[in-house]
Short mmCIF file of C-alpha atoms and ligand atoms in Angstrom, two decimals:
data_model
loop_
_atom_site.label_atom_id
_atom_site.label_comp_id
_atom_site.label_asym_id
_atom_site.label_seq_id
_atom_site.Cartn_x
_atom_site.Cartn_y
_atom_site.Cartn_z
CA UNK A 145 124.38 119.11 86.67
CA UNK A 146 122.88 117.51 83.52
CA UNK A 147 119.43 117.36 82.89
CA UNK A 148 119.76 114.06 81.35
CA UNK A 149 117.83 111.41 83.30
CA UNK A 150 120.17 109.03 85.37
CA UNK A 151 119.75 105.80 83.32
CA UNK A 152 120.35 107.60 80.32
CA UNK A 153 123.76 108.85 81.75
CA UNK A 154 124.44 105.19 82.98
CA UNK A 155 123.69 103.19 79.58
CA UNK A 156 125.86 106.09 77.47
CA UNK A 157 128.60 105.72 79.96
CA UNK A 158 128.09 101.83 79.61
CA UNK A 159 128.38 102.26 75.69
CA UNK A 160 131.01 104.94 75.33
CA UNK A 161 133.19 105.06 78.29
CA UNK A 162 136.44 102.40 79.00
CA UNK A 163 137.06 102.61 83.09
CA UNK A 164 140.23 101.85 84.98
CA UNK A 165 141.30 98.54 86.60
CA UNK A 166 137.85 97.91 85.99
CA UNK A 167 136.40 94.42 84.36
CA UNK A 168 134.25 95.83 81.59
CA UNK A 169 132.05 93.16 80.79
CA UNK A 170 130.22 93.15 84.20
CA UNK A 171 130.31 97.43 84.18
CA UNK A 172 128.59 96.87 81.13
CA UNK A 173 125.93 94.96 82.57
CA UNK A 174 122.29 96.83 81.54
CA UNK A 175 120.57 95.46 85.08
CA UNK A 176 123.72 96.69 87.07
CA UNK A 177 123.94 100.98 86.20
CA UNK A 178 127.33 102.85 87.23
CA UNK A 179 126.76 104.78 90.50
CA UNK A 180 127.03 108.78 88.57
CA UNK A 181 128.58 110.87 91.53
CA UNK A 182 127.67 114.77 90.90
CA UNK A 183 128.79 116.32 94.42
CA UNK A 184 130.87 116.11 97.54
CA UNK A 185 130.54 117.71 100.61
CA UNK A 186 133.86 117.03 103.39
CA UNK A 187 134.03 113.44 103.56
CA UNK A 188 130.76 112.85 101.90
CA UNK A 189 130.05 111.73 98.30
CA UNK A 190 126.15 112.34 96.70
CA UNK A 191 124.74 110.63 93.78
CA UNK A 192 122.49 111.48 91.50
CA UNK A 193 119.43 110.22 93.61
CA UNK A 194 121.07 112.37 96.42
CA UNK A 195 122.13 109.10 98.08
CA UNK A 196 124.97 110.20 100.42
CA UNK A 197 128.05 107.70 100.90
CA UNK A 198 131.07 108.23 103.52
CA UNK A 199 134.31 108.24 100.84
CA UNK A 200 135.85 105.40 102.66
CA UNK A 201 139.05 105.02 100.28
CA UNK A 202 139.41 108.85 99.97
CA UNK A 203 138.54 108.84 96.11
CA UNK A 204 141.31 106.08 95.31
CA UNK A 205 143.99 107.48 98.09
CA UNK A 206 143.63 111.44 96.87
CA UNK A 207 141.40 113.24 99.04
CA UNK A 208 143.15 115.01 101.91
CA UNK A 209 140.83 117.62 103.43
CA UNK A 210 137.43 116.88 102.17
CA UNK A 211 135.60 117.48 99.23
CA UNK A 212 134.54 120.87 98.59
CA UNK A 213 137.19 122.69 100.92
CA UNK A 214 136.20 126.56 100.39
CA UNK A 215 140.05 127.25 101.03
CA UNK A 216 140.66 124.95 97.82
CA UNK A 217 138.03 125.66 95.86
CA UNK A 218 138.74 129.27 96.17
CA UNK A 219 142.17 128.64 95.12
CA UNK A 220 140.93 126.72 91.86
CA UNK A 221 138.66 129.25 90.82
CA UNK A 222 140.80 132.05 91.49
CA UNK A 223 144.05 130.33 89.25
CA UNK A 224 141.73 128.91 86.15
CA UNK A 225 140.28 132.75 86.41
CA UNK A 226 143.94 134.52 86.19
CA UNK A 227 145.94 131.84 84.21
CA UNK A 228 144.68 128.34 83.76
CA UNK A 229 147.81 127.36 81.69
CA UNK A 230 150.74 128.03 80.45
CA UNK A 231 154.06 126.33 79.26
CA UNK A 232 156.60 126.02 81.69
CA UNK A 233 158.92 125.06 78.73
CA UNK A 234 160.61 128.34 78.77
CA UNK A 235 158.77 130.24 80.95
CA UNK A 236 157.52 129.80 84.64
CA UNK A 237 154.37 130.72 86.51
CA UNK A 238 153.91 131.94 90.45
CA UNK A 239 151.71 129.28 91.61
CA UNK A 240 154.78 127.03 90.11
CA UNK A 241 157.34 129.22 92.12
CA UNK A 242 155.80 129.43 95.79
CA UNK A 243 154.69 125.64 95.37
CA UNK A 244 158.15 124.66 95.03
CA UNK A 245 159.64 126.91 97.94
CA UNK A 246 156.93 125.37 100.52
CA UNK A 247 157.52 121.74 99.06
CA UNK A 248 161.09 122.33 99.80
CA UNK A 249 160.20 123.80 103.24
CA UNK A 250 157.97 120.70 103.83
CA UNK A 251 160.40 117.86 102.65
CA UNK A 252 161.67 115.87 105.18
CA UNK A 253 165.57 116.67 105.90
CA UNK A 254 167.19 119.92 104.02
CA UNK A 255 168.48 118.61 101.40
CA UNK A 256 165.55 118.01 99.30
CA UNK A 257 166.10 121.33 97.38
CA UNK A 258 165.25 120.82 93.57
CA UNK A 259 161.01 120.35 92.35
CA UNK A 260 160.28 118.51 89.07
CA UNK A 261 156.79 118.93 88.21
CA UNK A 262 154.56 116.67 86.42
CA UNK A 263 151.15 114.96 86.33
CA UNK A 264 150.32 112.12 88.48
CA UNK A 265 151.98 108.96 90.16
CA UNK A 266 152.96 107.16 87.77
CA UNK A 267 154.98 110.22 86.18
CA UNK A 268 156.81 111.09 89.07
CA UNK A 269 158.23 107.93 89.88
CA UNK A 270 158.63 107.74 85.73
CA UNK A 271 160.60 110.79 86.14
CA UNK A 272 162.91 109.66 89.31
CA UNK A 273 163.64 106.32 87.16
CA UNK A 274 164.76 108.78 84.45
CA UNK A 275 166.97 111.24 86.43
CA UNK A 276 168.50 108.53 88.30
CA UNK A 277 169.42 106.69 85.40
CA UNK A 278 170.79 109.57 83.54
CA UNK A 279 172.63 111.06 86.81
CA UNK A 280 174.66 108.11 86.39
CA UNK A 281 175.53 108.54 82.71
CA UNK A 282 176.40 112.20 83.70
CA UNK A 283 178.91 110.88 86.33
CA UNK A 284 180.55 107.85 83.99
CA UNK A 285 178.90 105.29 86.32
CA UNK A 286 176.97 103.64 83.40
CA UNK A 287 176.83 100.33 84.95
CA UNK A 288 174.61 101.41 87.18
CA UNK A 289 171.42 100.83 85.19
CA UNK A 290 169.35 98.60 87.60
CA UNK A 291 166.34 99.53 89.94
CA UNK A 292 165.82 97.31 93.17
CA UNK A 293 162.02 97.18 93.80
CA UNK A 294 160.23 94.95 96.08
CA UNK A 295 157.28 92.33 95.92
CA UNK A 296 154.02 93.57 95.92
CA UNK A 297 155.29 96.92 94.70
CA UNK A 298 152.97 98.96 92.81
CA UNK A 299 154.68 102.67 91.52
CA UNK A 300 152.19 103.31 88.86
CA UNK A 301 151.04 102.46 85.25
CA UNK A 302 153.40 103.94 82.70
CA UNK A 303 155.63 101.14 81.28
CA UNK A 304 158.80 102.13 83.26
CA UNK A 305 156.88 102.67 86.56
CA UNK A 306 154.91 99.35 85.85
CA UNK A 307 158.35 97.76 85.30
CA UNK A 308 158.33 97.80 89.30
CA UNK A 309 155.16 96.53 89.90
CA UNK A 310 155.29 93.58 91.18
CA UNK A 311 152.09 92.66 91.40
CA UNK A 312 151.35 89.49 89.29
CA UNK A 313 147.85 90.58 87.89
CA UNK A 314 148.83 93.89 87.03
CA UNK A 315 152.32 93.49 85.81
CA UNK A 316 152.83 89.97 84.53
CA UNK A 317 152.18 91.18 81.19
CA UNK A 318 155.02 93.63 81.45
CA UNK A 319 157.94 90.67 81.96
CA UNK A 320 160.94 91.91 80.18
CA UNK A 321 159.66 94.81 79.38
CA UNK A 322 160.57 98.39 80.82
CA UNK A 323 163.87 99.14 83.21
CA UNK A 324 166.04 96.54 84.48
CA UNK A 325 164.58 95.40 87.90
CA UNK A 326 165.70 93.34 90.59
CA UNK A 327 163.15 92.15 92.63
CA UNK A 328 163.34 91.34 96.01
CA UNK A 329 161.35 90.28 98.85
CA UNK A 330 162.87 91.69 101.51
CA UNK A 331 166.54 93.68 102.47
CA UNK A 332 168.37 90.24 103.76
CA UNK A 333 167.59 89.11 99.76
CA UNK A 334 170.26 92.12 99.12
CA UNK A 335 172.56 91.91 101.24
CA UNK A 336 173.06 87.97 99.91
CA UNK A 337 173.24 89.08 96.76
CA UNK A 338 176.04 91.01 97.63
CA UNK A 339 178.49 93.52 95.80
CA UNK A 340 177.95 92.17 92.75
CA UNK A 341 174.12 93.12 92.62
CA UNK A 342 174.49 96.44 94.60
CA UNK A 343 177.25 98.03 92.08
CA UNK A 344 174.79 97.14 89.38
CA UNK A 345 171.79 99.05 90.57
CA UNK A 346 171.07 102.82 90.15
CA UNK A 347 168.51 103.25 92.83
CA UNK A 348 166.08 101.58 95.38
CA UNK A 349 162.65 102.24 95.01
CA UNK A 350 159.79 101.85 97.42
CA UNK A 351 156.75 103.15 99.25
CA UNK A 352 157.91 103.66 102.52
CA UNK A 353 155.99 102.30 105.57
CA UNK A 354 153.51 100.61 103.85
CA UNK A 355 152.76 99.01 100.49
CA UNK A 356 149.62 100.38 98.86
CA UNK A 357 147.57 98.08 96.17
CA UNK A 358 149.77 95.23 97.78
CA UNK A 359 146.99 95.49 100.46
CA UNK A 360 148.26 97.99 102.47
CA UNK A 361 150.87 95.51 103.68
CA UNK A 362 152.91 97.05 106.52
CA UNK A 363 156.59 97.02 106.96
CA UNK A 364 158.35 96.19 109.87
CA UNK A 365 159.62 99.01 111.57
CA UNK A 366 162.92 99.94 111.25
CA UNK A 367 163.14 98.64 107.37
CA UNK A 368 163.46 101.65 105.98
CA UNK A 369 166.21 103.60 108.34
CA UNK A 370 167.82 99.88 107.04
CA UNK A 371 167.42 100.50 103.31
CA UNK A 372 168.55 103.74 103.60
CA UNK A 373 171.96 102.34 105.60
CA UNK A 374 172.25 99.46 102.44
CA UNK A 375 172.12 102.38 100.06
CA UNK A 376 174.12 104.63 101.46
CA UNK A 377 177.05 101.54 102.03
CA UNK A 378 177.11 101.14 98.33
CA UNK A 379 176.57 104.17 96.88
CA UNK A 380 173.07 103.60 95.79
CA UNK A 381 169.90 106.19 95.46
CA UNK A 382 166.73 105.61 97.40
CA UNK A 383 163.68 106.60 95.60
CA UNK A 384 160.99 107.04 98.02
CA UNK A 385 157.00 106.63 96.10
CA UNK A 386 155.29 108.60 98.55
CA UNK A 387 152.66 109.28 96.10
CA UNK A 388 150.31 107.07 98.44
CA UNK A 389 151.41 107.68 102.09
CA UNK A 390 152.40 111.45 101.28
CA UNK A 391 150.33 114.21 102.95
CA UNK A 392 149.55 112.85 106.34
CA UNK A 393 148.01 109.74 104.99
CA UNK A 394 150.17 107.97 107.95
CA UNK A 395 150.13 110.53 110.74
CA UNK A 396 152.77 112.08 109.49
CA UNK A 397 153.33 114.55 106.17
CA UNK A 398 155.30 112.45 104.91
CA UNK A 399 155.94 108.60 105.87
CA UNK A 400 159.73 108.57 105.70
CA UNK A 401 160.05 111.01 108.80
CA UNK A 402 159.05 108.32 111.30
CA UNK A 403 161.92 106.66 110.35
CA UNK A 404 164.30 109.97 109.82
CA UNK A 405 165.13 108.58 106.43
CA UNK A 406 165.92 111.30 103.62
CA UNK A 407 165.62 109.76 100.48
CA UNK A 408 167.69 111.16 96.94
CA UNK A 409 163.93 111.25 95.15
CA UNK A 410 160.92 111.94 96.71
CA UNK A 411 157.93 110.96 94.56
CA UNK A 412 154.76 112.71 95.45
CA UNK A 413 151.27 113.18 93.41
CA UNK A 414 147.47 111.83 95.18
CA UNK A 415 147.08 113.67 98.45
CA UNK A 416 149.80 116.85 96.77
CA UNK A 417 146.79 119.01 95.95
CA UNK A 418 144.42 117.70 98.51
CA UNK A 419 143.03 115.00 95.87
CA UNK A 420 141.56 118.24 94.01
CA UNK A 421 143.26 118.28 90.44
CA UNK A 422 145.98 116.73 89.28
CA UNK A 423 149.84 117.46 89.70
CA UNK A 424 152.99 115.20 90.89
CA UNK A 425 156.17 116.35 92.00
CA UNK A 426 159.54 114.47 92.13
CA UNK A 427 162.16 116.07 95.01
CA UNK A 428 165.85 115.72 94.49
CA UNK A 429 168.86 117.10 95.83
CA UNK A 430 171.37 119.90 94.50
CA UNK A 431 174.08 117.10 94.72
CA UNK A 432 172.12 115.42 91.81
CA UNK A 433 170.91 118.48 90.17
CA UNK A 434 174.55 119.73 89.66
CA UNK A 435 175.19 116.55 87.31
CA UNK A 436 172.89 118.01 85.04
CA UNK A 437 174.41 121.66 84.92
CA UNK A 438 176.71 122.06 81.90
CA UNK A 439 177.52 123.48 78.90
CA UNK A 440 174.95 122.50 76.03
CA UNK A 441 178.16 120.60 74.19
CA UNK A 442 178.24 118.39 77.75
CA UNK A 443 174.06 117.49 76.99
CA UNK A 444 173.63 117.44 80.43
CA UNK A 445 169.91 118.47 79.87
CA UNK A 446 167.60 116.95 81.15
CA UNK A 447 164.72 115.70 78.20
CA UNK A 448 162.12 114.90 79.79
CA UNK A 449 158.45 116.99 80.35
CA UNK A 450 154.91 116.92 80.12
CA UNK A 451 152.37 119.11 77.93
CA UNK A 452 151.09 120.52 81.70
CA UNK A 453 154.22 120.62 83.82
CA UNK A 454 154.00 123.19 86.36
CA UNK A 455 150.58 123.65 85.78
CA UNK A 456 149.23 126.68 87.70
CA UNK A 457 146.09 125.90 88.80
CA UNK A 458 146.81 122.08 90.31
CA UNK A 459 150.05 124.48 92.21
CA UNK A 460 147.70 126.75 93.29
CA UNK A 461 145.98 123.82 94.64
CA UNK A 462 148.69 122.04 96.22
CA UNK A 463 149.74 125.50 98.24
CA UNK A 464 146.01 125.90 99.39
CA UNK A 465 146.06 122.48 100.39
CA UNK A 466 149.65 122.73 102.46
CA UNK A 467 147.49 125.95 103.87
CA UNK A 468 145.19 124.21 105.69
CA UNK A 469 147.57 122.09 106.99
CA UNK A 470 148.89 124.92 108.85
CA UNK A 471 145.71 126.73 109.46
CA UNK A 472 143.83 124.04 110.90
CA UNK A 473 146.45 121.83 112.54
CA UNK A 474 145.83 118.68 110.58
CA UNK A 475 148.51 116.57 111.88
CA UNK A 476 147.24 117.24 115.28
CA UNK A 477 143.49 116.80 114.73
CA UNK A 478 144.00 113.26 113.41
CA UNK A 479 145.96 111.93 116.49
CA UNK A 480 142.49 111.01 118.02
CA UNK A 481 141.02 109.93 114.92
CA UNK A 482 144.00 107.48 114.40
CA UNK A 483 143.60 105.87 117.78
CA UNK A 484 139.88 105.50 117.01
CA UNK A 485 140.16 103.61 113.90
CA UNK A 486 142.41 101.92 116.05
CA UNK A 487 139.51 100.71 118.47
CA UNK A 488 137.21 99.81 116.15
CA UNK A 489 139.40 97.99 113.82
CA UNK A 490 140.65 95.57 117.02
CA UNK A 491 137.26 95.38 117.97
CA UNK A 492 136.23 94.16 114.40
CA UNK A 493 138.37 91.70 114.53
CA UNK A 494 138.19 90.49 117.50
CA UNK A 495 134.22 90.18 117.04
CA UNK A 496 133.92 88.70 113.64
CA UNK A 497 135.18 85.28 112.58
CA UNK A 498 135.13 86.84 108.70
CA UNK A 499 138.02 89.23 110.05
CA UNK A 500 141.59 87.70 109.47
CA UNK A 501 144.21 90.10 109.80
CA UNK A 502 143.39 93.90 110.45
CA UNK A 503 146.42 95.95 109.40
CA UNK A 504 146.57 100.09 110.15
CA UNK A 505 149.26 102.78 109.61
CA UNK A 506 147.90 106.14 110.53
CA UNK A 507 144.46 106.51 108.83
CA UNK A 508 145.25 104.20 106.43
CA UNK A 509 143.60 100.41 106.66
CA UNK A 510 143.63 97.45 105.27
CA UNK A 511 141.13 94.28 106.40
CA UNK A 512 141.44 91.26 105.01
CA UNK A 513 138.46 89.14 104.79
CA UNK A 514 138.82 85.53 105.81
CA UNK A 515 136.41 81.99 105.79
CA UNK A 516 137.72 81.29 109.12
CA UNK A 517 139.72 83.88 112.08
CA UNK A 518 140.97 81.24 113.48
CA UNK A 519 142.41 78.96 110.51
CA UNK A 520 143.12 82.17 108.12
CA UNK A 521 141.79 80.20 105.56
CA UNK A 522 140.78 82.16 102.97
CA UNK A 523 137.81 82.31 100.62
CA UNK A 524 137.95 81.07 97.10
CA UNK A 525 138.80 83.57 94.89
CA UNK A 526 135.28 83.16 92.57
CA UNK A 527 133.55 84.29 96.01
CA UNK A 528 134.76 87.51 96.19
CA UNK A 529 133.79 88.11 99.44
CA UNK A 530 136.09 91.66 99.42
CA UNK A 531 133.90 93.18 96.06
CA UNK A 532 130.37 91.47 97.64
CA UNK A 533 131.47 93.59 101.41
CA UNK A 534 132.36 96.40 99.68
CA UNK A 535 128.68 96.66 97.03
CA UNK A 536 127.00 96.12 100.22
CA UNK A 537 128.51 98.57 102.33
CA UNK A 538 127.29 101.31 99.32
CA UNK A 539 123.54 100.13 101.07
CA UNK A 540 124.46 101.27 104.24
CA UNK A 541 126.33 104.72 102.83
CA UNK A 542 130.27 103.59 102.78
CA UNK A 543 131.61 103.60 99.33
CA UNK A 544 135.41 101.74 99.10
CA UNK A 545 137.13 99.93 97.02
CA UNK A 546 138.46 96.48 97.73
CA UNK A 547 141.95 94.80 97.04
CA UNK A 548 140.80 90.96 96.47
CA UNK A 549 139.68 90.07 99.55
CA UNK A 550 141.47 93.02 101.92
CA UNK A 551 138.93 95.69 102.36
CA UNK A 552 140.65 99.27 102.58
CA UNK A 553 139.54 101.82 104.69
CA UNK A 554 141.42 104.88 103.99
CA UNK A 555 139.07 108.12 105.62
CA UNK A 556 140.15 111.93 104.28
CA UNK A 557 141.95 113.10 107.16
CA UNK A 558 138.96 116.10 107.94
CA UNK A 559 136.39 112.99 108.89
CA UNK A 560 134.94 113.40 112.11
CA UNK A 561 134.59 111.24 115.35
CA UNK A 562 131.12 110.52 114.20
CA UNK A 563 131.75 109.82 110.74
CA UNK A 564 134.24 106.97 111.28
CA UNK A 565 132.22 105.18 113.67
CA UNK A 566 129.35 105.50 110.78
CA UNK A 567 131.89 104.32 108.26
CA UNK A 568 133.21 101.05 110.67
CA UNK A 569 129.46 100.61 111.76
CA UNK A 570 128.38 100.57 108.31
CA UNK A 571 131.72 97.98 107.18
CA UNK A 572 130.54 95.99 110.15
CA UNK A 573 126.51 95.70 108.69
CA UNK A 574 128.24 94.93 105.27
CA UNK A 575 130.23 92.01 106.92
CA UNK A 576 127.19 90.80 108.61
CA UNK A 577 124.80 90.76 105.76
CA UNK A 578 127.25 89.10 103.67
CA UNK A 579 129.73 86.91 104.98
CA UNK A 580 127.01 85.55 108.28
CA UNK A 581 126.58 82.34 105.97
CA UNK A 582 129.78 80.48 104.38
C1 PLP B 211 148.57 105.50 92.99
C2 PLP B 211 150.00 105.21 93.15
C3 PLP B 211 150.90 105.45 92.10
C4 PLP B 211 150.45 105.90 90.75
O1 PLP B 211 149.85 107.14 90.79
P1 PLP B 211 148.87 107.60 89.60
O2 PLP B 211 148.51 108.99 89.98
O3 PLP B 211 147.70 106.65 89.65
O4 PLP B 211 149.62 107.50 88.34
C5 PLP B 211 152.25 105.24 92.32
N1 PLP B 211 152.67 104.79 93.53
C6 PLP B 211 151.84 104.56 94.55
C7 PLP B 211 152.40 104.11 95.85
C8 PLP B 211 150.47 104.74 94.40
O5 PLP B 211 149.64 104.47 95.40
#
């Protein structure tokens, strides 16, 4: 690391640097310095003090098997050491190749048979918005030109992902701009709506299971096998963001198999390369694929790329990380740790009159803070009760990020018994300290 002294790293980052979904004027604050992370060790983050903090949101949803994994690491070094780069305009790369066989392999169903690679979340579902749309100019259906997308969505930050988003403080500067969107709150809204709507729309799009910066909102079971019956009753693609719940986030690879639902795009990027580097992925089927195979006077081509598509070392990445799912029977190993979080989480609640609702889907959990259990009245938003739980919790070694008032606890799926009973234990000090008075 640096020999630079910590406060000098903290006021040039404070003068130089612009952070994400992040209120600069209080970053900037001189008495408040950035925590400067320089190394992580399984689920552990160290700072430059050598403070140690349990990663309690999984580095913003991304990290899958730890930090540090030799298994990945080894990968990494071994890629950026043979071929860091190289276009995949034109040519192709082996990394690229063997990624795409064992995505196909992992996909849920058999028909997910066609990898488009790109860079992160936001791209992948940019790139499903694009091939759907273009699909149905390649089969005359022009009319088609309309994405469904829910409340609360959130698919990412480019201006045709963001178009989803339906999440007032991130998107209401975005009205009217983007794709066409319908929103809707819920599938009934749909089928109200009718023929007219549903021979206007191109695809459905939404994060199966459970809805991410929503709050990690939970859908009822049984919604998506339901979506996936609307859309195939009028002829409609499901896009499925899976860029969140993707890679065993939910017990599961991927969230969609709980409910057997295939979707026509498969949007993955976070977890892909065990929240190492970056690299998305968008699945679709040969049925769709063959639209776009013609003669170049037919310009069925498909325009549409990135600078580091394919990249070789974030593929070598993602097929170390679907490794180690193998090799140390991940999806098994978290069953207990599930239930666990479980426990805890209904005994938080049930203890603490801060605790509203406590909502869970695999290891993935959202706790919303609350003035009163009983009522569910909730704080006044100029409290911020969910940012004060969370700075706290950094005192007694949890670092997470909060969504207004829900807490999310979102462990990488290697943490141990022991460290998620540190990581509740700690959430549960944070709770006390803070919220005890009103
Ligand atoms: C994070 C996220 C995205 C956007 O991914 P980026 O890598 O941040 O662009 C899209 N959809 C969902 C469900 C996400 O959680």
């Amino acid at each position: 690391m640096s020999g630079r002294a910590v406060a000098e790293l903290a006021a040039a980052d404070q003068r130089h640097v612009w952070h994400p979904f992040t209120a600069m004027h209080e970053w900037c604050d001189p008495d408040d310095p950035p925590l400067v992370l320089v190394r992580g060790e399984g689920a552990t983050l160290i700072d430059t003090e050598g403070n140690r903090y349990f990663d309690g949101n999984s580095s913003i949803w991304t990290n899958v098997h730890g930090h540090g994994h030799p298994r990945l690491v080894e990968a990494i070094r071994r890629q950026a050491g043979s071929l860091a780069h190289a276009s995949f305009l034109g040519t192709t790369n082996v990394p690229a190749i063997e990624l795409a066989e064992a995505l196909v392999r992992a996909a849920p169903g058999d028909r997910l048979t066609r990898v488009f690679y790109s860079d992160d979340g936001s791209t992948a579902i940019e790139c499903a918005l694009r091939l759907a749309l273009q699909f149905r100019q390649l089969v005359g259906e022009d009319e088609r030109r309309t994405f469904v997308a829910f409340e609360g969505a959130y698919h990412g930050d480019t201006l045709g992902a963001a178009s989803l988003g339906g999440i007032d403080l991130f998107h209401g500067r975005l009205a009217g701009l983007g794709v066409p969107v319908r929103r809707v709150a819920s599938i009934g809204e749909l089928e109200e709506a009718g023929e007219p709507l549903a021979e206007s729309v191109a695809a459905v799009v939404i994060e199966p299971l459970v809805q991410g910066a929503a709050g990690m909102r939970t859908w009822p079971r049984g919604l998506l096998a339901d979506l996936r019956a609307w859309c195939d009753r009028h002829g409609v693609h499901l896009i499925l963001d899976e860029v969140m719940t993707g890679f065993g986030r939910t017990g599961t690879l991927f969230a969609c198999e709980q409910e057997n639902v295939v979707p026509d795009f498969l949007a993955l990027a976070k977890g892909l390369t065990g929240g190492t580097v970056p690299l998305a992925a968008t699945l679709t089927t040969d049925a769709i694929f063959a639209a776009f195979v013609g003669e170049p006077r037919e310009r069925t081509t498909f325009h549409y790329g990135h600078s580091y598509s394919g990249n070789p070392v974030g593929c070598a990445a993602a097929l170390a990380s679907l490794a180690v799912f193998e090799e140390e029977r991940v999806l098994e190993r978290i069953r207990p740790r599930i239930a666990r979080l479980g426990e805890r989480l209904a005994a938080l609640a049930s203890a603490h009159r801060r605790v509203g609702e406590v909502r869970q889907c695999g290891l993935i959990a959202g706790i919303d803070l609350v003035r009163d259990a009983g009522t569910r009245e909730s704080f006044p938003r100029e409290r911020r009760a969910g940012a004060a739980v969370c700075r706290r919790a950094r005192r007694h070694g949890l670092l997470t990020r909060p969504i207004g008032d829900t807490v999310v606890l979102m462990p990488p799926l290697c943490t141990t018994a022991d460290e998620l009973d540190a990581a509740v234990d700690a959430l549960e000090t944070a709770l006390a300290d803070e919220l005890a008075r009103a």
